């Protein structure tokens, strides 16, 4: 009704949009209730001693200087192994319905256990990772303080990492400022892009606070997605043919920073990604102008990046197991 | 004279040492005159887009969470190549007489150009690194602001990295507080270790503010150093037989954090390193108690680590060359 009235008053429709009942909601700032746990998790996130080589940390592939991703098609693992799938951003990942592209981890804590022990990623074992941390008195003391435990187990390690990751939200994007009522926060072209994003049907999957992350959908719904990547998505877990190429819908938050796109990282530009999605998922062939407007809208989803001091890690000592990068 | 008087008064000699005219001087805090240049250098130090793979940054091998080193025997380069020599700490490196173990770079600016183009390290070229930065408007604008240049060249890139590295000093160690007159900053055993460090002759090479870094010495002066590492030190540059196994004396600042030790990274504990140095360089066989005291002293050289916000890097865009990790 408000939109109608403004239109009648001669104001352009795009400008007249008001942020009520939108399918995407603002990202809320992190509420930190246990700063010591977050700080411990941050140290662990940056600690390459959770890997066999002593060289790869969580931050290697979820680089918080670069949108929480590595900006590679697929990641580099132990011994320079080529990863099987694009590394998803850790930013706003607490909003995901489940973790990994195929959702095989229920939450961030379960996810954090994966790469440490994956022979193609950090190539360590939980036992060796925990042995390493136990040998370092500063870590033992921090875990005792935060968790009240005498001995560190993988359970506290992944819990602390998840607690840190939960703080990695990106509020205050221009889109969110618009959602919150700042009508000057977006340009007319960006608002037009948002309207197109909704009208074209993108919002059917990319909705909620993360503009995605809350459902699994088949990649190549209308037309097949051509890729050399063998990942089969959820079918790899369920064995069900109906789940082939079903992947978690990625968040579009900070999508300007999280190139290249899709589970295979095959597309480097947002324009290409918008075009492919419209054709393959929605059966729509968008013109260049519409693609440009949607791309302009997507860039308004870049939020305030987490800002914190680089953690200083407690040193190893004579009792700490040595890294094994080359054996 | 003062020492003598105190001794006569029945105070133990170690306690009586006063920090006057000591061969090691305190590290001074960084004086930042151009914060914009330092900030730009910090971004570049953390930017893996200066490597062919898009995965390796200066911070990968000079990790500022870990004493400015990688805590590996020798570093991991592009395609997981095993580096030829132990990665020296970047902390207090501005105090070095020259850079690299063999001193082949005159200063930090010249040093910074090396790893970018080294096929075994970042495996890029200066041209490609500069092309990458030029494609990113935020970098172009920052270089224009800081250097007044229309086009980025490798000269400004390495200059900014060096300017950041010059801030990476570690003042306020317990030893420095003692040097500055705080007689409570060190224990009696640590002071005994310092006296032994001087009496044994360690201080002949490990002196000055960095406790090293200001001369080149033959590794294995009294007895030969046994190692599988083929590095020949300064002789690799001069071809002179007299320069064989001559390496820059490493700083002992933060030595507790910069394990493993020596140019080949062959020794992981300070106790072993002290023992080897005393035998091979000074012809002295130290007892366990003396080694323990010297080790205790060495740990008082850990200074305040540089503290700063993890830099957020400007994103690549459609014009930015793509990383090539696997080709």
XYZ file of C-alpha atoms in Angstrom:
654
model
C 0.000 0.000 0.000
C 2.877 2.329 0.897
C 4.633 1.383 -2.351
C 1.507 2.110 -4.308
C 1.112 5.514 -2.732
C 4.710 6.464 -3.481
C 4.300 5.322 -7.069
C 1.250 7.467 -7.409
C 3.312 10.359 -6.126
C 5.627 9.948 -9.111
C 8.636 8.324 -7.419
C 10.390 5.574 -9.409
C 9.309 2.085 -8.281
C 12.822 0.892 -7.429
C 13.414 3.814 -5.116
C 10.044 3.272 -3.607
C 10.798 -0.227 -2.298
C 10.622 -0.366 1.411
C 12.388 -2.951 3.525
C 9.328 -4.612 4.988
C 8.822 -8.348 5.003
C 11.759 -8.974 2.730
C 12.823 -12.592 2.094
C 16.369 -11.745 3.219
C 16.835 -10.549 6.784
C 19.728 -8.554 8.262
C 22.774 -10.253 9.734
C 22.914 -9.541 13.446
C 26.205 -8.632 15.150
C 27.824 -11.415 17.176
C 26.880 -11.654 20.834
C 29.999 -12.856 22.618
C 29.149 -14.412 25.958
C 32.437 -16.230 26.628
C 35.344 -14.139 25.323
C 37.979 -16.510 26.728
C 36.485 -19.407 24.765
C 36.369 -17.291 21.601
C 39.990 -16.260 22.072
C 41.064 -19.864 22.545
C 39.118 -20.880 19.452
C 40.772 -18.095 17.486
C 44.226 -19.354 18.458
C 43.292 -22.870 17.370
C 41.812 -21.566 14.096
C 45.180 -20.001 13.289
C 47.369 -22.812 14.631
C 49.051 -24.895 11.891
C 50.139 -27.408 14.519
C 46.703 -28.994 14.078
C 48.079 -30.293 10.765
C 50.627 -33.010 10.110
C 52.922 -30.595 8.296
C 52.729 -27.807 10.849
C 51.939 -25.561 7.868
C 48.158 -25.677 7.310
C 45.686 -24.069 9.687
C 41.922 -23.570 9.401
C 42.763 -20.055 8.223
C 44.780 -21.429 5.277
C 41.619 -22.369 3.372
C 39.148 -20.142 5.246
C 41.337 -17.054 5.145
C 39.794 -14.264 7.181
C 41.790 -11.706 5.196
C 39.956 -12.908 2.084
C 36.281 -13.331 2.857
C 36.830 -16.497 4.890
C 37.768 -18.455 1.765
C 40.968 -19.208 -0.169
C 39.818 -17.803 -3.508
C 40.992 -20.949 -5.265
C 38.881 -23.297 -7.389
C 39.588 -26.108 -4.976
C 41.891 -25.982 -1.990
C 45.494 -27.011 -1.478
C 45.918 -29.778 1.085
C 48.822 -31.636 2.693
C 51.613 -32.289 0.214
C 49.908 -29.860 -2.233
C 47.070 -32.276 -2.868
C 44.289 -30.774 -4.961
C 41.073 -30.644 -2.983
C 37.896 -32.177 -4.387
C 35.599 -29.191 -3.917
C 35.566 -25.419 -3.479
C 36.274 -24.265 0.063
C 33.112 -22.543 1.368
C 33.414 -19.317 3.313
C 33.461 -19.588 7.081
C 31.783 -16.172 7.314
C 28.200 -16.444 8.563
C 28.561 -20.236 8.426
C 26.789 -20.491 11.781
C 23.625 -19.626 9.842
C 23.918 -22.725 7.641
C 21.377 -25.503 8.141
C 24.330 -27.931 8.101
C 28.019 -27.823 7.179
C 29.988 -28.872 4.066
C 28.521 -28.697 0.546
C 26.724 -31.991 1.143
C 25.669 -31.149 4.697
C 27.443 -34.143 6.180
C 28.258 -32.276 9.408
C 25.353 -31.129 11.526
C 27.092 -28.074 12.930
C 30.329 -26.114 13.093
C 31.727 -28.222 15.904
C 31.285 -31.418 13.910
C 32.667 -29.714 10.812
C 35.836 -28.578 12.577
C 36.797 -32.183 13.266
C 36.767 -33.040 9.559
C 39.714 -31.250 7.922
C 42.136 -31.995 10.789
C 41.889 -35.729 10.137
C 41.252 -35.615 6.376
C 44.327 -37.118 4.643
C 43.842 -34.712 1.731
C 43.610 -31.619 3.924
C 45.460 -31.265 7.235
C 46.326 -34.982 7.182
C 46.646 -35.282 10.949
C 44.777 -37.429 13.477
C 42.693 -36.167 16.365
C 44.993 -38.032 18.751
C 48.140 -36.388 17.405
C 46.503 -32.955 17.325
C 45.410 -33.320 20.934
C 48.852 -34.669 21.947
C 50.407 -31.562 20.441
C 48.108 -29.209 22.344
C 48.499 -31.157 25.596
C 52.272 -30.703 25.424
C 51.910 -26.914 25.519
C 51.247 -25.636 29.066
C 49.633 -22.384 27.884
C 47.041 -24.398 25.947
C 46.459 -26.808 28.828
C 45.903 -23.880 31.167
C 43.541 -22.140 28.751
C 41.439 -25.294 28.294
C 41.393 -25.841 32.054
C 40.201 -22.261 32.591
C 37.591 -22.287 29.849
C 36.306 -25.867 30.060
C 37.385 -26.957 33.526
C 39.089 -30.034 32.089
C 42.286 -31.637 33.311
C 43.100 -33.047 29.891
C 42.300 -31.609 26.505
C 40.226 -33.802 24.191
C 39.174 -33.218 20.582
C 35.741 -32.363 21.933
C 36.908 -29.114 23.538
C 39.175 -28.336 20.590
C 36.362 -28.414 18.042
C 33.971 -26.714 20.451
C 36.332 -23.758 20.871
C 36.920 -23.477 17.123
C 33.149 -23.491 16.546
C 32.669 -20.847 19.242
C 35.149 -18.584 17.443
C 33.520 -19.285 14.082
C 30.146 -18.275 15.471
C 31.524 -14.769 15.929
C 32.442 -14.556 12.233
C 29.293 -12.805 11.091
C 29.305 -9.789 8.794
C 26.613 -7.274 9.749
C 26.160 -3.740 8.434
C 26.353 -4.451 4.697
C 24.773 -1.734 2.588
C 21.905 -4.093 1.879
C 21.350 -4.620 5.585
C 21.457 -0.908 6.230
C 18.773 -0.560 3.586
C 16.795 -3.399 5.201
C 17.061 -1.529 8.481
C 15.559 1.581 6.963
C 18.457 3.578 5.519
C 16.934 4.280 2.121
C 20.149 5.977 0.948
C 22.270 2.884 1.504
C 21.636 1.449 -1.982
C 21.601 3.015 -5.420
C 18.648 2.840 -7.764
C 20.484 0.287 -9.923
C 21.222 -1.910 -6.929
C 17.593 -1.786 -5.838
C 16.565 -2.644 -9.370
C 18.965 -5.599 -9.164
C 17.367 -6.712 -5.928
C 13.913 -6.509 -7.489
C 15.141 -8.577 -10.444
C 16.755 -11.031 -8.027
C 13.332 -11.554 -6.503
C 11.312 -11.445 -9.734
C 13.629 -13.887 -11.533
C 13.248 -16.404 -8.746
C 16.783 -16.397 -7.261
C 15.264 -15.659 -3.902
C 13.460 -18.994 -3.886
C 16.731 -20.572 -2.694
C 18.797 -17.572 -1.619
C 16.732 -16.293 1.268
C 16.959 -15.906 5.037
C 19.653 -13.879 6.811
C 22.474 -15.591 4.899
C 20.705 -15.351 1.518
C 21.244 -19.091 1.231
C 22.719 -21.813 3.405
C 19.315 -23.007 4.568
C 18.375 -25.671 2.002
C 19.763 -28.266 -0.393
C 18.988 -27.976 -4.087
C 19.894 -29.828 -7.227
C 22.665 -28.134 -9.219
C 21.270 -28.115 -12.758
C 17.559 -28.182 -12.103
C 16.325 -27.072 -15.533
C 19.451 -27.870 -17.576
C 22.369 -30.053 -16.540
C 25.464 -28.395 -15.062
C 28.542 -29.352 -17.070
C 31.582 -29.944 -14.895
C 34.632 -32.167 -14.717
C 34.213 -32.255 -10.933
C 33.018 -35.699 -9.826
C 31.239 -34.534 -6.646
C 27.730 -35.962 -6.429
C 26.534 -33.924 -3.463
C 24.086 -35.402 -0.981
C 23.893 -38.632 -3.015
C 27.430 -39.363 -1.830
C 25.945 -39.759 1.645
C 22.511 -41.237 0.975
C 23.195 -43.288 -2.156
C 19.826 -42.025 -3.407
C 19.612 -41.142 -7.070
C 17.264 -38.281 -6.200
C 20.104 -36.670 -4.251
C 22.589 -36.602 -7.131
C 24.109 -33.140 -7.576
C 22.113 -31.885 -4.633
C 24.262 -29.388 -2.754
C 23.702 -26.934 0.044
C 22.740 -23.573 -1.427
C 25.749 -21.340 -0.643
C 25.279 -18.055 1.156
C 25.440 -14.956 -1.005
C 26.690 -12.851 1.879
C 30.115 -11.385 0.912
C 29.845 -13.133 -2.444
C 32.005 -10.378 -3.954
C 34.852 -11.756 -1.798
C 34.281 -15.495 -2.156
C 35.105 -16.123 -5.825
C 35.419 -18.449 -7.643
C 31.860 -19.752 -7.569
C 29.934 -23.031 -7.312
C 31.038 -26.283 -5.718
C 33.667 -26.756 -8.420
C 34.871 -23.146 -8.371
C 34.545 -23.105 -12.144
C 33.303 -19.526 -12.550
C 35.317 -16.520 -11.481
C 32.949 -13.637 -12.195
C 29.626 -12.806 -10.605
C 28.194 -11.988 -14.029
C 28.909 -15.527 -15.241
C 27.578 -17.030 -12.031
C 24.313 -15.067 -12.274
C 23.917 -16.054 -15.917
C 24.547 -19.757 -15.237
C 22.209 -19.836 -12.246
C 19.380 -18.119 -14.129
C 19.657 -20.516 -17.060
C 20.300 -23.794 -15.258
C 18.177 -23.365 -12.158
C 15.405 -21.111 -13.414
C 15.317 -21.559 -17.191
C 15.740 -17.829 -17.682
C 18.091 -16.144 -20.145
C 18.913 -12.786 -18.619
C 20.164 -9.836 -20.647
C 23.476 -8.150 -19.876
C 21.804 -5.160 -18.261
C 19.794 -7.291 -15.882
C 22.870 -9.386 -15.021
C 24.771 -6.186 -14.290
C 22.021 -4.917 -11.991
C 21.785 -8.208 -10.102
C 25.587 -8.220 -9.773
C 25.467 -4.672 -8.423
C 22.903 -5.816 -5.862
C 25.017 -8.827 -4.875
C 27.954 -6.540 -4.104
C 25.808 -4.719 -1.533
C 25.850 -7.969 0.479
C 29.469 -7.411 1.516
C 29.314 -6.821 5.246
C 31.684 -5.620 7.897
C 34.513 -8.156 8.016
C 35.500 -9.577 11.418
C 38.242 -7.414 12.899
C 40.571 -8.743 15.568
C 44.226 -8.879 16.527
C 46.242 -11.615 14.874
C 46.574 -14.221 17.628
C 49.999 -14.921 19.103
C 50.369 -18.673 19.567
C 52.044 -20.269 22.581
C 55.345 -21.865 21.528
C 56.039 -25.560 21.290
C 58.595 -26.925 23.720
C 60.898 -29.898 24.099
C 57.926 -32.207 24.731
C 55.902 -31.141 21.702
C 55.721 -33.656 18.829
C 57.524 -32.309 15.744
C 55.690 -31.491 12.540
C 56.236 -33.876 9.626
C 55.901 -31.846 6.438
C 57.952 -34.054 4.152
C 57.394 -37.626 5.322
C 83.549 -0.870 41.143
C 79.904 -0.983 42.053
C 79.902 -4.778 41.571
C 82.914 -5.087 43.794
C 81.311 -3.071 46.550
C 78.132 -5.136 46.406
C 80.178 -8.336 46.558
C 81.963 -7.074 49.592
C 78.586 -6.402 51.112
C 77.843 -10.118 50.826
C 75.379 -10.027 47.915
C 75.677 -12.908 45.444
C 77.552 -11.863 42.287
C 74.736 -12.804 39.879
C 72.277 -10.600 41.720
C 74.783 -7.849 41.827
C 75.166 -7.481 38.079
C 74.062 -4.113 36.939
C 72.971 -3.328 33.402
C 75.743 -0.925 32.508
C 77.794 -1.189 29.322
C 76.366 -4.592 28.488
C 77.252 -6.126 25.086
C 73.546 -6.543 24.296
C 71.432 -3.392 24.137
C 67.673 -3.053 24.483
C 65.353 -3.292 21.498
C 63.680 0.055 20.961
C 59.960 0.286 20.150
C 59.118 1.009 16.513
C 58.763 4.633 15.513
C 56.076 4.725 12.861
C 56.322 7.852 10.745
C 54.137 6.779 7.815
C 51.253 4.619 9.082
C 49.588 4.427 5.651
C 52.752 2.919 4.172
C 53.006 0.442 7.048
C 49.371 -0.564 6.599
C 49.871 -1.092 2.874
C 52.991 -3.152 3.571
C 51.064 -5.231 6.072
C 48.391 -6.037 3.494
C 51.060 -7.080 1.004
C 52.850 -9.184 3.654
C 49.625 -11.145 4.139
C 48.549 -11.267 0.481
C 48.978 -14.726 -1.107
C 48.258 -13.203 -4.508
C 51.962 -12.327 -4.622
C 52.512 -16.048 -5.244
C 51.771 -18.105 -8.349
C 49.428 -20.380 -6.418
C 47.513 -17.642 -4.643
C 48.216 -19.645 -1.475
C 51.615 -18.532 -0.132
C 52.187 -15.119 1.435
C 55.209 -13.684 3.233
C 53.382 -14.622 6.431
C 53.288 -18.304 5.409
C 56.990 -18.768 6.219
C 57.452 -15.727 8.474
C 54.325 -16.332 10.512
C 53.718 -13.469 12.923
C 51.624 -15.754 15.120
C 54.742 -17.904 15.613
C 57.732 -15.682 16.242
C 57.949 -14.536 12.617
C 59.058 -18.004 11.498
C 57.374 -21.214 10.322
C 58.859 -23.498 12.967
C 59.828 -26.013 10.293
C 63.321 -27.297 9.555
C 63.149 -25.853 6.085
C 60.144 -24.158 4.517
C 57.405 -25.405 2.230
C 57.367 -23.675 -1.151
C 55.198 -23.752 -4.274
C 53.979 -27.253 -5.053
C 55.193 -28.364 -1.594
C 58.822 -28.044 -2.577
C 61.197 -28.495 0.342
C 63.175 -25.320 0.928
C 66.961 -25.419 1.068
C 67.425 -23.596 4.367
C 65.676 -22.684 7.619
C 63.391 -19.680 7.345
C 64.853 -16.919 9.554
C 62.553 -14.862 11.738
C 61.347 -11.554 10.351
C 61.212 -10.161 13.905
C 63.896 -7.530 14.494
C 65.268 -8.325 11.035
C 65.718 -4.608 10.400
C 68.652 -4.859 12.822
C 70.499 -7.369 10.619
C 73.640 -6.204 8.853
C 72.251 -7.850 5.698
C 69.414 -10.248 4.822
C 69.277 -14.025 4.156
C 71.626 -16.497 5.844
C 74.346 -15.637 3.345
C 73.660 -11.896 3.394
C 72.964 -11.741 -0.327
C 70.384 -8.972 0.098
C 71.612 -5.662 1.450
C 68.356 -4.743 3.181
C 64.757 -5.739 3.785
C 63.538 -4.116 0.588
C 65.964 -6.138 -1.520
C 65.129 -9.267 0.474
C 61.384 -8.900 -0.120
C 61.901 -9.207 -3.870
C 63.544 -12.615 -3.523
C 60.878 -15.096 -2.429
C 58.196 -13.691 -4.774
C 60.238 -14.681 -7.822
C 61.998 -17.740 -6.372
C 60.655 -20.819 -8.226
C 61.014 -22.866 -5.040
C 59.120 -20.401 -2.865
C 56.302 -18.185 -4.169
C 57.202 -19.120 -7.757
C 55.801 -15.951 -9.283
C 57.419 -13.181 -11.315
C 57.637 -9.541 -10.355
C 55.721 -8.650 -13.519
C 52.846 -10.983 -12.711
C 52.747 -9.880 -9.069
C 52.596 -6.247 -10.115
C 49.960 -7.005 -12.781
C 47.832 -8.600 -10.084
C 48.101 -5.587 -7.784
C 47.494 -3.115 -10.643
C 44.213 -4.838 -11.459
C 42.849 -4.078 -7.986
C 41.655 -0.469 -7.686
C 41.994 -0.370 -3.902
C 45.687 -1.252 -4.223
C 46.240 1.248 -7.044
C 44.633 3.970 -4.952
C 46.685 3.067 -1.873
C 49.964 3.128 -3.830
C 48.967 6.435 -5.448
C 48.229 7.919 -2.017
C 51.354 6.594 -0.318
C 53.908 6.848 -3.143
C 52.300 9.348 -5.517
C 52.705 6.888 -8.405
C 50.319 6.390 -11.303
C 51.389 2.801 -11.801
C 52.569 0.306 -9.216
C 56.045 -1.170 -9.779
C 57.894 -3.847 -7.803
C 59.935 -1.052 -6.279
C 57.016 0.330 -4.270
C 55.782 -3.177 -3.455
C 59.025 -4.248 -1.802
C 59.471 -0.835 -0.203
C 56.078 -1.069 1.514
C 56.727 -4.633 2.706
C 60.090 -3.523 4.138
C 58.445 -0.546 5.840
C 56.003 -2.908 7.554
C 58.799 -5.299 8.498
C 60.721 -2.451 10.120
C 57.884 -2.170 12.641
C 58.286 -5.834 13.635
C 60.551 -5.256 16.602
C 60.021 -6.890 19.983
C 60.857 -4.526 22.844
C 60.149 -5.016 26.554
C 61.561 -8.532 26.971
C 62.421 -9.353 30.551
C 66.078 -9.078 29.661
C 65.524 -5.598 28.244
C 63.602 -4.558 31.324
C 66.594 -5.709 33.344
C 68.917 -3.803 31.000
C 66.782 -0.730 31.582
C 67.206 -0.994 35.315
C 64.424 -3.289 36.559
C 66.551 -5.578 38.723
C 63.523 -7.757 39.507
C 62.897 -8.621 35.858
C 65.210 -11.645 35.856
C 65.734 -14.493 38.292
C 69.051 -15.350 39.824
C 69.378 -18.406 37.585
C 68.676 -16.345 34.479
C 71.288 -13.791 35.494
C 73.725 -16.617 36.132
C 72.938 -17.877 32.637
C 73.640 -14.443 31.201
C 76.973 -14.302 33.019
C 77.843 -17.768 31.651
C 76.725 -16.628 28.185
C 79.305 -13.867 28.422
C 82.022 -15.855 30.148
C 81.780 -18.802 27.754
C 82.210 -16.486 24.777
C 78.749 -16.697 23.161
C 78.569 -12.935 23.324
C 81.516 -12.593 20.947
C 79.066 -13.173 18.078
C 75.683 -12.694 19.738
C 75.873 -9.052 20.715
C 74.227 -5.756 19.855
C 70.512 -5.054 20.226
C 69.541 -8.216 18.302
C 72.068 -10.424 20.129
C 73.327 -11.429 16.690
C 72.540 -10.505 13.121
C 75.506 -8.150 12.847
C 78.300 -10.394 11.568
C 79.068 -13.480 9.483
C 80.844 -16.395 11.132
C 81.954 -19.835 10.104
C 79.565 -22.581 11.273
C 81.937 -25.120 12.862
C 84.848 -22.936 13.847
C 86.551 -25.306 16.282
C 84.998 -28.604 15.140
C 83.155 -29.238 11.879
C 79.338 -29.029 11.860
C 77.871 -32.287 10.576
C 74.846 -31.761 8.372
C 73.198 -33.218 5.303
C 72.300 -29.678 4.212
C 74.416 -28.652 1.216
C 74.315 -24.881 1.913
C 77.792 -23.372 1.762
C 76.907 -19.917 3.083
C 78.745 -16.844 1.861
C 81.008 -18.999 -0.348
C 77.973 -19.593 -2.560
C 78.189 -15.904 -3.458
C 81.933 -15.226 -3.425
C 83.321 -18.580 -4.527
C 86.004 -18.048 -1.895
C 87.051 -21.094 0.080
C 87.496 -18.919 3.160
C 83.747 -18.204 3.058
C 82.628 -21.843 3.133
C 79.991 -22.423 5.843
C 80.116 -18.771 6.754
C 76.598 -17.683 7.681
C 75.059 -14.621 9.215
C 74.900 -15.061 12.976
C 71.183 -15.359 13.729
C 69.531 -13.087 16.273
C 68.795 -14.672 19.637
C 65.856 -12.349 20.213
C 62.700 -14.503 20.655
C 64.820 -17.621 20.205
C 62.323 -19.511 22.376
C 59.815 -19.006 19.527
C 62.024 -19.588 16.501
C 62.842 -23.311 16.753
C 64.212 -25.386 15.128
C 67.723 -23.960 15.156
C 70.663 -23.329 12.806
C 70.605 -22.833 9.040
C 69.528 -26.439 8.542
C 66.941 -26.424 11.350
C 68.491 -29.649 12.635
C 68.106 -28.978 16.371
C 64.757 -28.504 18.049
C 65.730 -27.701 21.635
C 67.618 -24.754 23.026
C 69.611 -27.071 25.251
C 70.975 -28.947 22.239
C 71.641 -25.719 20.385
C 73.597 -24.258 23.313
C 75.610 -27.460 23.665
C 76.452 -27.632 19.938
C 77.403 -23.953 19.757
C 79.665 -24.162 22.798
C 81.471 -27.233 21.463
C 81.739 -26.347 17.771
C 82.284 -22.603 17.956
C 84.028 -22.221 21.262
C 85.599 -25.600 22.022
C 83.798 -25.721 25.357
C 81.933 -28.691 26.809
C 79.269 -27.246 29.066
C 77.648 -29.199 31.896
C 73.884 -29.708 32.033
C 73.446 -27.143 34.777
C 75.245 -24.443 32.841
C 73.294 -25.292 29.686
C 70.073 -25.035 31.686
C 71.036 -21.624 33.045
C 72.004 -20.272 29.618
C 68.734 -21.636 28.233
C 66.849 -19.892 31.035
C 68.614 -16.650 30.109
C 67.805 -17.112 26.404
C 64.124 -17.376 27.223
C 64.240 -13.900 28.795
C 64.923 -12.558 25.273
C 61.305 -13.131 24.226
C 59.921 -9.644 23.692
C 56.516 -8.145 23.167
C 55.225 -9.597 19.918
C 53.858 -7.204 17.278
C 50.132 -6.773 17.826
C 47.854 -5.583 15.051
C 44.541 -6.322 13.412
C 44.592 -9.052 10.792
C 44.507 -7.085 7.520
C 41.442 -7.339 5.298
C 42.597 -7.608 1.683
C 40.863 -5.851 -1.208
C 39.152 -8.439 -3.431
C 40.236 -9.458 -6.890
C 37.870 -8.577 -9.709
C 37.098 -9.648 -13.258
C 40.363 -8.117 -14.498
C 42.628 -9.800 -11.944
C 44.843 -12.641 -13.259
C 43.791 -15.975 -11.751
C 46.052 -17.919 -9.408
C 47.619 -21.073 -10.860
C 48.108 -23.494 -7.985
C 48.104 -26.722 -9.967
C 49.718 -25.926 -13.320
